[in-house]
Amino acid sequence: MKILKLKISLIRTRVNREVLVKKDITYHELHKVIQNVFGWEDEHLYEFVVGEGRIGDLDHDLCDNLAYDSMTTPIFADQKEFFYQYDFGDTWMHSVRIEKELEADPEVDYPVCVGGKRACPPEDCGGLYGYREILRKRNGFDPDDFTVDWANERLRASGQVRGLSVKKKSARFTLLARYIVALTYLYGILPKEELVKTFNSQNQDQITLDEVDDLLNNFPEELERTFVYSHRGHFVHETVLAFDDFDMLMEKKAKKPYYVPNKEELLKYVDDWYIEVTKEYTALLNYVKKHLIKDEDKALELVEDLCGSCQVGSDVKSLVNNFYNFGVSFKSVEQINEVMQLVMGMANNIRLWENNGHTPQEIFEAFERPNMRPLPGKPFMYKGGVQTVVNEEKVGRNDPCPCGSGKKNKKCCLGKEVFH
């Protein structure tokens, strides 16, 4: 297992902490670590600023500007420095720097504090100005009152570190929760057996059906916050329940195999907006940008809307209306047909809940094409589900019609077109 050494500094002060955390820690879990090792009391909102994006608790996204949900998003280890803001009133900004990636010590429980300086400011002291006033007056506040043992005791008391067995359960639950969310977003309805099978095939630390049953019967609130619910022994996306589609969708999914991508690809589906970029998707997007919408952001938004419409089985009229909603004017009927061919190409390669994550094209190639028979080389009739080759010998006007109707040829098929 890999761990990261982080140095977290409260900007414009001399307060800092050094901690070791698991590499797959989520941003929300890191928020809890920072709260504990600094001495904050977790009384206010928070967010992380990573590159150009903001990550936080979507349930408290007051300005609708968060790019990722901190509850389920693991930290981006390739971002060597990012920022954590706590308390939007006092505005405490922390820099978080990834200093090293290390091998975990099997005897150590993570997270663990390994260094630091000075006590953090008191809650609600008025930000930097108030903190400096406290430092000037002191009034019983000791700025040097910090020890590593004190920080680790807070971690243990919070439940983030309680011993090896609980530590393993916590780490496994974090990963298991991500699997549940990803697979539910991919399938719409996730059977517990498929969860166990997929998780155990991609991870050394195994889970059992009994553990999953316990999870379904004592459903965690953090999963419900990702629009995943427990329903009739399955993990189910909120949309399925909202439209009362459970039975209908289960019927459509029956007897179809499950699409299981590799672990890296699978966990991308933790993001509810993730779209697998296929060559058909790219072809449509390029056409839209070149011929219909010059604004790249709007072009991308249109194609993403079309993806969503295709996923829910919208008809052709609804798909064309997507273009009109973006102010697109087609030059001709030929252009509409050209565009719709590209849309249908994309639609045939979109992963659908009713196909257990497979695309329509994959289902066709696996199940329908192998059962197709080539047409015979001679003229034939198709009646009652039976394909019959037509005798090409000359049939008289008064002879029985070769179609098998029992009528004379002159009163049945004589002179009519025979389809090949």
GROMACS .gro file of C-alpha atoms in nm:
model
  420
    1MET     CA    1   0.000   0.000   0.000
    2LYS     CA    2   0.121   0.350  -0.085
    3ILE     CA    3   0.106   0.646   0.151
    4LEU     CA    4   0.167   1.018   0.104
    5LYS     CA    5   0.358   1.256   0.328
    6LEU     CA    6   0.176   1.589   0.339
    7LYS     CA    7   0.288   1.922   0.480
    8ILE     CA    8  -0.010   2.142   0.564
    9SER     CA    9   0.053   2.506   0.647
   10LEU     CA   10  -0.190   2.770   0.768
   11ILE     CA   11  -0.113   3.055   0.527
   12ARG     CA   12   0.028   3.381   0.671
   13THR     CA   13   0.098   3.214   1.006
   14ARG     CA   14   0.372   2.986   1.141
   15VAL     CA   15   0.126   2.701   1.213
   16ASN     CA   16   0.188   2.379   1.021
   17ARG     CA   17   0.148   2.001   1.042
   18GLU     CA   18   0.315   1.702   0.877
   19VAL     CA   19   0.099   1.391   0.830
   20LEU     CA   20   0.114   1.051   0.662
   21VAL     CA   21  -0.208   0.943   0.487
   22LYS     CA   22  -0.313   0.663   0.254
   23LYS     CA   23  -0.281   0.748  -0.111
   24ASP     CA   24  -0.648   0.672  -0.182
   25ILE     CA   25  -0.779   0.902   0.094
   26THR     CA   26  -1.080   1.111  -0.012
   27TYR     CA   27  -1.087   1.489   0.020
   28HIS     CA   28  -1.354   1.465   0.292
   29GLU     CA   29  -1.137   1.227   0.491
   30LEU     CA   30  -0.843   1.465   0.450
   31HIS     CA   31  -1.067   1.746   0.575
   32LYS     CA   32  -1.127   1.542   0.892
   33VAL     CA   33  -0.754   1.478   0.932
   34ILE     CA   34  -0.675   1.849   0.904
   35GLN     CA   35  -0.946   1.935   1.156
   36ASN     CA   36  -0.804   1.692   1.409
   37VAL     CA   37  -0.431   1.755   1.377
   38PHE     CA   38  -0.470   2.134   1.372
   39GLY     CA   39  -0.723   2.152   1.653
   40TRP     CA   40  -1.017   2.296   1.461
   41GLU     CA   41  -1.364   2.196   1.583
   42ASP     CA   42  -1.534   2.129   1.244
   43GLU     CA   43  -1.799   2.394   1.305
   44HIS     CA   44  -1.792   2.557   0.960
   45LEU     CA   45  -1.801   2.479   0.589
   46TYR     CA   46  -1.490   2.394   0.390
   47GLU     CA   47  -1.364   2.337   0.036
   48PHE     CA   48  -1.049   2.235  -0.146
   49VAL     CA   49  -0.909   2.431  -0.439
   50VAL     CA   50  -0.724   2.198  -0.677
   51GLY     CA   51  -0.593   2.363  -0.991
   52GLU     CA   52  -0.891   2.542  -1.145
   53GLY     CA   53  -1.147   2.322  -0.970
   54ARG     CA   54  -1.319   2.335  -0.633
   55ILE     CA   55  -1.401   2.024  -0.429
   56GLY     CA   56  -1.633   2.011  -0.130
   57ASP     CA   57  -1.958   1.887   0.021
   58LEU     CA   58  -2.219   1.907  -0.256
   59ASP     CA   59  -2.499   1.923   0.002
   60HIS     CA   60  -2.363   2.261   0.112
   61ASP     CA   61  -2.264   2.399  -0.229
   62LEU     CA   62  -2.404   2.746  -0.169
   63CYS     CA   63  -2.266   2.900  -0.488
   64ASP     CA   64  -2.304   2.594  -0.716
   65ASN     CA   65  -1.935   2.607  -0.804
   66LEU     CA   66  -1.804   2.268  -0.685
   67ALA     CA   67  -1.657   2.042  -0.952
   68TYR     CA   68  -1.632   1.724  -0.741
   69ASP     CA   69  -1.792   1.576  -0.430
   70SER     CA   70  -1.535   1.554  -0.151
   71MET     CA   71  -1.724   1.259   0.002
   72THR     CA   72  -1.630   1.023  -0.282
   73THR     CA   73  -1.338   1.184  -0.465
   74PRO     CA   74  -0.988   1.054  -0.378
   75ILE     CA   75  -0.717   1.318  -0.372
   76PHE     CA   76  -0.538   1.380  -0.700
   77ALA     CA   77  -0.187   1.265  -0.613
   78ASP     CA   78  -0.043   1.424  -0.927
   79GLN     CA   79  -0.135   1.770  -0.790
   80LYS     CA   80   0.170   1.839  -0.576
   81GLU     CA   81   0.015   2.142  -0.409
   82PHE     CA   82  -0.345   2.244  -0.351
   83PHE     CA   83  -0.540   2.449  -0.096
   84TYR     CA   84  -0.791   2.388   0.182
   85GLN     CA   85  -1.019   2.667   0.303
   86TYR     CA   86  -1.203   2.638   0.634
   87ASP     CA   87  -1.466   2.878   0.772
   88PHE     CA   88  -1.576   3.113   0.493
   89GLY     CA   89  -1.622   3.389   0.751
   90ASP     CA   90  -1.278   3.387   0.914
   91THR     CA   91  -1.134   3.249   0.587
   92TRP     CA   92  -0.858   3.019   0.709
   93MET     CA   93  -0.661   2.914   0.401
   94HIS     CA   94  -0.419   2.620   0.424
   95SER     CA   95  -0.166   2.506   0.164
   96VAL     CA   96  -0.134   2.128   0.125
   97ARG     CA   97   0.189   2.006  -0.031
   98ILE     CA   98   0.256   1.642  -0.124
   99GLU     CA   99   0.620   1.597  -0.026
  100LYS     CA  100   0.674   1.223  -0.079
  101GLU     CA  101   0.511   0.898  -0.183
  102LEU     CA  102   0.620   0.610   0.041
  103GLU     CA  103   0.555   0.243   0.108
  104ALA     CA  104   0.326   0.192   0.406
  105ASP     CA  105   0.455   0.035   0.724
  106PRO     CA  106   0.220  -0.260   0.803
  107GLU     CA  107   0.265  -0.193   1.175
  108VAL     CA  108   0.146   0.168   1.154
  109ASP     CA  109  -0.214   0.288   1.157
  110TYR     CA  110  -0.280   0.572   0.911
  111PRO     CA  111  -0.340   0.863   0.916
  112VAL     CA  112  -0.068   0.968   1.158
  113CYS     CA  113   0.081   1.304   1.250
  114VAL     CA  114   0.463   1.308   1.237
  115GLY     CA  115   0.543   1.674   1.290
  116GLY     CA  116   0.419   2.027   1.330
  117LYS     CA  117   0.457   2.367   1.492
  118ARG     CA  118   0.240   2.595   1.705
  119ALA     CA  119  -0.124   2.585   1.808
  120CYS     CA  120  -0.390   2.681   1.556
  121PRO     CA  121  -0.599   2.993   1.619
  122PRO     CA  122  -0.917   2.963   1.830
  123GLU     CA  123  -1.245   2.912   1.641
  124ASP     CA  124  -1.436   3.230   1.551
  125CYS     CA  125  -1.156   3.462   1.659
  126GLY     CA  126  -1.205   3.699   1.365
  127GLY     CA  127  -0.961   3.563   1.109
  128LEU     CA  128  -0.600   3.676   1.075
  129TYR     CA  129  -0.668   4.017   1.229
  130GLY     CA  130  -0.832   3.866   1.536
  131TYR     CA  131  -0.560   3.601   1.565
  132ARG     CA  132  -0.288   3.866   1.566
  133GLU     CA  133  -0.471   4.056   1.836
  134ILE     CA  134  -0.479   3.736   2.044
  135LEU     CA  135  -0.105   3.685   1.989
  136ARG     CA  136  -0.042   4.042   2.098
  137LYS     CA  137  -0.254   4.024   2.412
  138ARG     CA  138  -0.206   3.649   2.485
  139ASN     CA  139  -0.487   3.637   2.748
  140GLY     CA  140  -0.416   3.275   2.832
  141PHE     CA  141  -0.360   3.157   2.473
  142ASP     CA  142  -0.027   2.977   2.429
  143PRO     CA  143   0.075   2.979   2.059
  144ASP     CA  144   0.336   2.707   2.121
  145ASP     CA  145   0.092   2.464   2.282
  146PHE     CA  146   0.122   2.177   2.033
  147THR     CA  147   0.266   1.825   2.042
  148VAL     CA  148   0.255   1.538   1.794
  149ASP     CA  149   0.115   1.308   2.064
  150TRP     CA  150  -0.174   1.551   2.121
  151ALA     CA  151  -0.254   1.551   1.746
  152ASN     CA  152  -0.249   1.171   1.724
  153GLU     CA  153  -0.468   1.142   2.032
  154ARG     CA  154  -0.727   1.360   1.858
  155LEU     CA  155  -0.708   1.131   1.552
  156ARG     CA  156  -0.769   0.826   1.771
  157ALA     CA  157  -1.050   0.994   1.963
  158SER     CA  158  -1.224   1.091   1.638
  159GLY     CA  159  -1.225   0.731   1.516
  160GLN     CA  160  -0.987   0.791   1.226
  161VAL     CA  161  -0.729   0.571   1.398
  162ARG     CA  162  -0.855   0.299   1.633
  163GLY     CA  163  -0.634   0.000   1.575
  164LEU     CA  164  -0.546  -0.235   1.293
  165SER     CA  165  -0.876  -0.420   1.242
  166VAL     CA  166  -1.089  -0.106   1.233
  167LYS     CA  167  -0.830   0.065   1.021
  168LYS     CA  168  -0.856  -0.208   0.759
  169LYS     CA  169  -1.235  -0.196   0.769
  170SER     CA  170  -1.232   0.181   0.723
  171ALA     CA  171  -0.992   0.169   0.430
  172ARG     CA  172  -1.185  -0.111   0.268
  173PHE     CA  173  -1.517   0.067   0.318
  174THR     CA  174  -1.384   0.378   0.143
  175LEU     CA  175  -1.284   0.170  -0.159
  176LEU     CA  176  -1.599  -0.043  -0.140
  177ALA     CA  177  -1.817   0.269  -0.133
  178ARG     CA  178  -1.647   0.393  -0.450
  179TYR     CA  179  -1.715   0.058  -0.618
  180ILE     CA  180  -2.080   0.072  -0.513
  181VAL     CA  181  -2.123   0.424  -0.651
  182ALA     CA  182  -1.932   0.353  -0.975
  183LEU     CA  183  -2.112   0.025  -1.051
  184THR     CA  184  -2.454   0.170  -0.967
  185TYR     CA  185  -2.392   0.466  -1.197
  186LEU     CA  186  -2.283   0.220  -1.470
  187TYR     CA  187  -2.568  -0.034  -1.428
  188GLY     CA  188  -2.854   0.165  -1.272
  189ILE     CA  189  -2.929  -0.138  -1.056
  190LEU     CA  190  -2.640  -0.325  -0.892
  191PRO     CA  191  -2.700  -0.677  -0.757
  192LYS     CA  192  -2.499  -0.754  -0.446
  193GLU     CA  193  -2.356  -1.069  -0.609
  194GLU     CA  194  -2.214  -0.865  -0.897
  195LEU     CA  195  -2.058  -0.619  -0.649
  196VAL     CA  196  -1.881  -0.900  -0.460
  197LYS     CA  197  -1.767  -1.068  -0.782
  198THR     CA  198  -1.625  -0.748  -0.934
  199PHE     CA  199  -1.466  -0.612  -0.616
  200ASN     CA  200  -1.296  -0.943  -0.531
  201SER     CA  201  -1.167  -0.988  -0.887
  202GLN     CA  202  -0.987  -0.651  -0.876
  203ASN     CA  203  -0.866  -0.631  -0.514
  204GLN     CA  204  -0.661  -0.848  -0.280
  205ASP     CA  205  -0.868  -0.750   0.024
  206GLN     CA  206  -1.187  -0.955  -0.028
  207ILE     CA  207  -1.546  -0.890   0.076
  208THR     CA  208  -1.830  -1.134   0.148
  209LEU     CA  209  -2.202  -1.142   0.072
  210ASP     CA  210  -2.275  -1.125   0.444
  211GLU     CA  211  -2.084  -0.796   0.470
  212VAL     CA  212  -2.275  -0.653   0.175
  213ASP     CA  213  -2.607  -0.770   0.322
  214ASP     CA  214  -2.519  -0.589   0.643
  215LEU     CA  215  -2.441  -0.277   0.440
  216LEU     CA  216  -2.777  -0.297   0.259
  217ASN     CA  217  -2.964  -0.342   0.586
  218ASN     CA  218  -2.776  -0.059   0.762
  219PHE     CA  219  -2.738   0.174   0.468
  220PRO     CA  220  -2.475   0.451   0.512
  221GLU     CA  221  -2.595   0.807   0.476
  222GLU     CA  222  -2.290   0.898   0.268
  223LEU     CA  223  -2.404   0.661  -0.007
  224GLU     CA  224  -2.751   0.814  -0.018
  225ARG     CA  225  -2.585   1.149  -0.068
  226THR     CA  226  -2.444   1.014  -0.395
  227PHE     CA  227  -2.798   0.923  -0.518
  228VAL     CA  228  -2.751   0.551  -0.443
  229TYR     CA  229  -3.012   0.370  -0.233
  230SER     CA  230  -3.088   0.024  -0.097
  231HIS     CA  231  -3.397  -0.129  -0.259
  232ARG     CA  232  -3.511  -0.492  -0.253
  233GLY     CA  233  -3.163  -0.626  -0.188
  234HIS     CA  234  -2.996  -0.414  -0.459
  235PHE     CA  235  -2.804  -0.089  -0.484
  236VAL     CA  236  -3.023   0.137  -0.700
  237HIS     CA  237  -2.975   0.478  -0.860
  238GLU     CA  238  -3.222   0.741  -0.741
  239THR     CA  239  -3.352   0.797  -1.096
  240VAL     CA  240  -3.477   0.437  -1.118
  241LEU     CA  241  -3.677   0.480  -0.798
  242ALA     CA  242  -3.802   0.827  -0.886
  243PHE     CA  243  -3.966   0.699  -1.206
  244ASP     CA  244  -4.072   0.364  -1.055
  245ASP     CA  245  -3.870   0.181  -1.322
  246PHE     CA  246  -3.718  -0.095  -1.108
  247ASP     CA  247  -3.922  -0.390  -1.237
  248MET     CA  248  -3.918  -0.275  -1.599
  249LEU     CA  249  -3.543  -0.217  -1.596
  250MET     CA  250  -3.478  -0.553  -1.428
  251GLU     CA  251  -3.678  -0.721  -1.704
  252LYS     CA  252  -3.474  -0.549  -1.975
  253LYS     CA  253  -3.145  -0.638  -1.803
  254ALA     CA  254  -3.234  -1.007  -1.755
  255LYS     CA  255  -2.993  -1.264  -1.901
  256LYS     CA  256  -2.753  -1.000  -2.033
  257PRO     CA  257  -2.391  -1.019  -1.915
  258TYR     CA  258  -2.234  -0.734  -1.717
  259TYR     CA  259  -1.975  -0.504  -1.869
  260VAL     CA  260  -1.681  -0.487  -1.627
  261PRO     CA  261  -1.400  -0.243  -1.719
  262ASN     CA  262  -1.061  -0.252  -1.551
  263LYS     CA  263  -1.032  -0.092  -1.208
  264GLU     CA  264  -0.893   0.242  -1.330
  265GLU     CA  265  -1.168   0.286  -1.589
  266LEU     CA  266  -1.440   0.159  -1.356
  267LEU     CA  267  -1.367   0.407  -1.078
  268LYS     CA  268  -1.405   0.695  -1.324
  269TYR     CA  269  -1.779   0.625  -1.303
  270VAL     CA  270  -1.778   0.758  -0.945
  271ASP     CA  271  -1.829   1.089  -1.128
  272ASP     CA  272  -2.198   1.092  -1.224
  273TRP     CA  273  -2.112   1.307  -1.528
  274TYR     CA  274  -1.840   1.081  -1.664
  275ILE     CA  275  -1.881   0.995  -2.034
  276GLU     CA  276  -1.665   0.738  -2.210
  277VAL     CA  277  -1.526   0.921  -2.511
  278THR     CA  278  -1.565   0.690  -2.812
  279LYS     CA  279  -1.463   0.756  -3.171
  280GLU     CA  280  -1.833   0.804  -3.256
  281TYR     CA  281  -1.869   1.065  -2.980
  282THR     CA  282  -1.559   1.245  -3.107
  283ALA     CA  283  -1.684   1.236  -3.468
  284LEU     CA  284  -2.014   1.399  -3.369
  285LEU     CA  285  -1.845   1.660  -3.151
  286ASN     CA  286  -1.600   1.752  -3.428
  287TYR     CA  287  -1.884   1.787  -3.679
  288VAL     CA  288  -2.087   2.007  -3.444
  289LYS     CA  289  -1.788   2.233  -3.376
  290LYS     CA  290  -1.699   2.260  -3.745
  291HIS     CA  291  -2.045   2.306  -3.899
  292LEU     CA  292  -2.302   2.398  -3.635
  293ILE     CA  293  -2.167   2.569  -3.320
  294LYS     CA  294  -1.838   2.757  -3.312
  295ASP     CA  295  -1.836   2.802  -2.934
  296GLU     CA  296  -1.652   2.491  -2.810
  297ASP     CA  297  -1.815   2.491  -2.465
  298LYS     CA  298  -2.164   2.509  -2.614
  299ALA     CA  299  -2.077   2.241  -2.869
  300LEU     CA  300  -1.960   2.012  -2.589
  301GLU     CA  301  -2.272   2.088  -2.385
  302LEU     CA  302  -2.495   1.998  -2.681
  303VAL     CA  303  -2.321   1.665  -2.742
  304GLU     CA  304  -2.336   1.579  -2.371
  305ASP     CA  305  -2.711   1.657  -2.375
  306LEU     CA  306  -2.748   1.429  -2.677
  307CYS     CA  307  -2.565   1.155  -2.486
  308GLY     CA  308  -2.812   1.190  -2.202
  309SER     CA  309  -3.108   1.182  -2.442
  310CYS     CA  310  -2.973   0.868  -2.611
  311GLN     CA  311  -2.924   0.699  -2.274
  312VAL     CA  312  -3.293   0.742  -2.187
  313GLY     CA  313  -3.410   0.627  -2.531
  314SER     CA  314  -3.538   0.956  -2.675
  315ASP     CA  315  -3.699   0.942  -3.019
  316VAL     CA  316  -3.560   1.112  -3.330
  317LYS     CA  317  -3.786   1.415  -3.293
  318SER     CA  318  -3.660   1.477  -2.938
  319LEU     CA  319  -3.300   1.440  -3.054
  320VAL     CA  320  -3.353   1.698  -3.330
  321ASN     CA  321  -3.511   1.932  -3.074
  322ASN     CA  322  -3.185   1.919  -2.877
  323PHE     CA  323  -3.020   2.099  -3.169
  324TYR     CA  324  -3.300   2.358  -3.197
  325ASN     CA  325  -3.271   2.428  -2.822
  326PHE     CA  326  -2.912   2.537  -2.886
  327GLY     CA  327  -3.018   2.765  -3.171
  328VAL     CA  328  -2.891   2.537  -3.448
  329SER     CA  329  -3.036   2.597  -3.797
  330PHE     CA  330  -2.984   2.317  -4.046
  331LYS     CA  331  -2.904   2.411  -4.404
  332SER     CA  332  -3.095   2.124  -4.564
  333VAL     CA  333  -3.270   1.794  -4.510
  334GLU     CA  334  -2.947   1.629  -4.626
  335GLN     CA  335  -2.756   1.794  -4.342
  336ILE     CA  336  -3.015   1.676  -4.088
  337ASN     CA  337  -2.976   1.321  -4.218
  338GLU     CA  338  -2.597   1.350  -4.203
  339VAL     CA  339  -2.607   1.474  -3.845
  340MET     CA  340  -2.859   1.211  -3.735
  341GLN     CA  341  -2.639   0.935  -3.877
  342LEU     CA  342  -2.360   1.063  -3.651
  343VAL     CA  343  -2.599   1.080  -3.354
  344MET     CA  344  -2.718   0.723  -3.416
  345GLY     CA  345  -2.356   0.609  -3.443
  346MET     CA  346  -2.288   0.761  -3.102
  347ALA     CA  347  -2.612   0.618  -2.959
  348ASN     CA  348  -2.515   0.266  -3.066
  349ASN     CA  349  -2.193   0.299  -2.867
  350ILE     CA  350  -2.326   0.446  -2.541
  351ARG     CA  351  -2.327   0.229  -2.230
  352LEU     CA  352  -2.684   0.166  -2.117
  353TRP     CA  353  -2.836   0.055  -1.789
  354GLU     CA  354  -3.071  -0.183  -1.969
  355ASN     CA  355  -2.767  -0.357  -2.123
  356ASN     CA  356  -2.585  -0.388  -1.789
  357GLY     CA  357  -2.329  -0.137  -1.905
  358HIS     CA  358  -2.284  -0.277  -2.255
  359THR     CA  359  -2.347  -0.066  -2.563
  360PRO     CA  360  -2.618  -0.162  -2.817
  361GLN     CA  361  -2.341  -0.240  -3.066
  362GLU     CA  362  -2.169  -0.478  -2.822
  363ILE     CA  363  -2.498  -0.660  -2.755
  364PHE     CA  364  -2.563  -0.689  -3.129
  365GLU     CA  365  -2.216  -0.828  -3.200
  366ALA     CA  366  -2.231  -1.076  -2.910
  367PHE     CA  367  -2.588  -1.208  -2.939
  368GLU     CA  368  -2.764  -1.104  -3.258
  369ARG     CA  369  -2.506  -1.121  -3.535
  370PRO     CA  370  -2.403  -1.484  -3.462
  371ASN     CA  371  -2.768  -1.594  -3.502
  372MET     CA  372  -2.825  -1.417  -3.833
  373ARG     CA  373  -2.851  -1.638  -4.143
  374PRO     CA  374  -2.740  -1.531  -4.491
  375LEU     CA  375  -3.014  -1.488  -4.750
  376PRO     CA  376  -3.040  -1.776  -5.001
  377GLY     CA  377  -2.900  -1.729  -5.348
  378LYS     CA  378  -3.236  -1.814  -5.508
  379PRO     CA  379  -3.570  -1.630  -5.488
  380PHE     CA  380  -3.759  -1.712  -5.170
  381MET     CA  381  -4.084  -1.652  -4.988
  382TYR     CA  382  -4.105  -1.580  -4.615
  383LYS     CA  383  -4.433  -1.680  -4.457
  384GLY     CA  384  -4.529  -1.784  -4.106
  385GLY     CA  385  -4.169  -1.755  -3.984
  386VAL     CA  386  -4.051  -2.007  -4.246
  387GLN     CA  387  -3.816  -1.920  -4.528
  388THR     CA  388  -3.894  -2.122  -4.845
  389VAL     CA  389  -3.698  -2.118  -5.172
  390VAL     CA  390  -3.923  -2.052  -5.469
  391ASN     CA  391  -3.914  -2.304  -5.754
  392GLU     CA  392  -3.792  -2.110  -6.057
  393GLU     CA  393  -3.955  -2.346  -6.314
  394LYS     CA  394  -4.216  -2.180  -6.533
  395VAL     CA  395  -4.559  -2.188  -6.370
  396GLY     CA  396  -4.865  -2.182  -6.587
  397ARG     CA  397  -5.149  -1.934  -6.545
  398ASN     CA  398  -5.382  -2.204  -6.423
  399ASP     CA  399  -5.126  -2.391  -6.212
  400PRO     CA  400  -5.133  -2.361  -5.828
  401CYS     CA  401  -4.950  -2.050  -5.717
  402PRO     CA  402  -4.600  -2.136  -5.584
  403CYS     CA  403  -4.656  -1.910  -5.280
  404GLY     CA  404  -4.870  -2.186  -5.126
  405SER     CA  405  -5.195  -1.987  -5.107
  406GLY     CA  406  -5.395  -2.260  -5.282
  407LYS     CA  407  -5.516  -2.017  -5.546
  408LYS     CA  408  -5.443  -2.034  -5.915
  409ASN     CA  409  -5.130  -1.849  -6.019
  410LYS     CA  410  -5.325  -1.604  -6.241
  411LYS     CA  411  -5.540  -1.495  -5.945
  412CYS     CA  412  -5.255  -1.474  -5.694
  413CYS     CA  413  -4.890  -1.385  -5.757
  414LEU     CA  414  -4.870  -1.387  -6.135
  415GLY     CA  415  -4.714  -1.064  -6.252
  416LYS     CA  416  -4.632  -0.950  -5.897
  417GLU     CA  417  -4.277  -0.867  -5.783
  418VAL     CA  418  -4.090  -1.145  -5.602
  419PHE     CA  419  -3.860  -1.002  -5.337
  420HIS     CA  420  -3.507  -1.136  -5.295
   0.00000   0.00000   0.00000
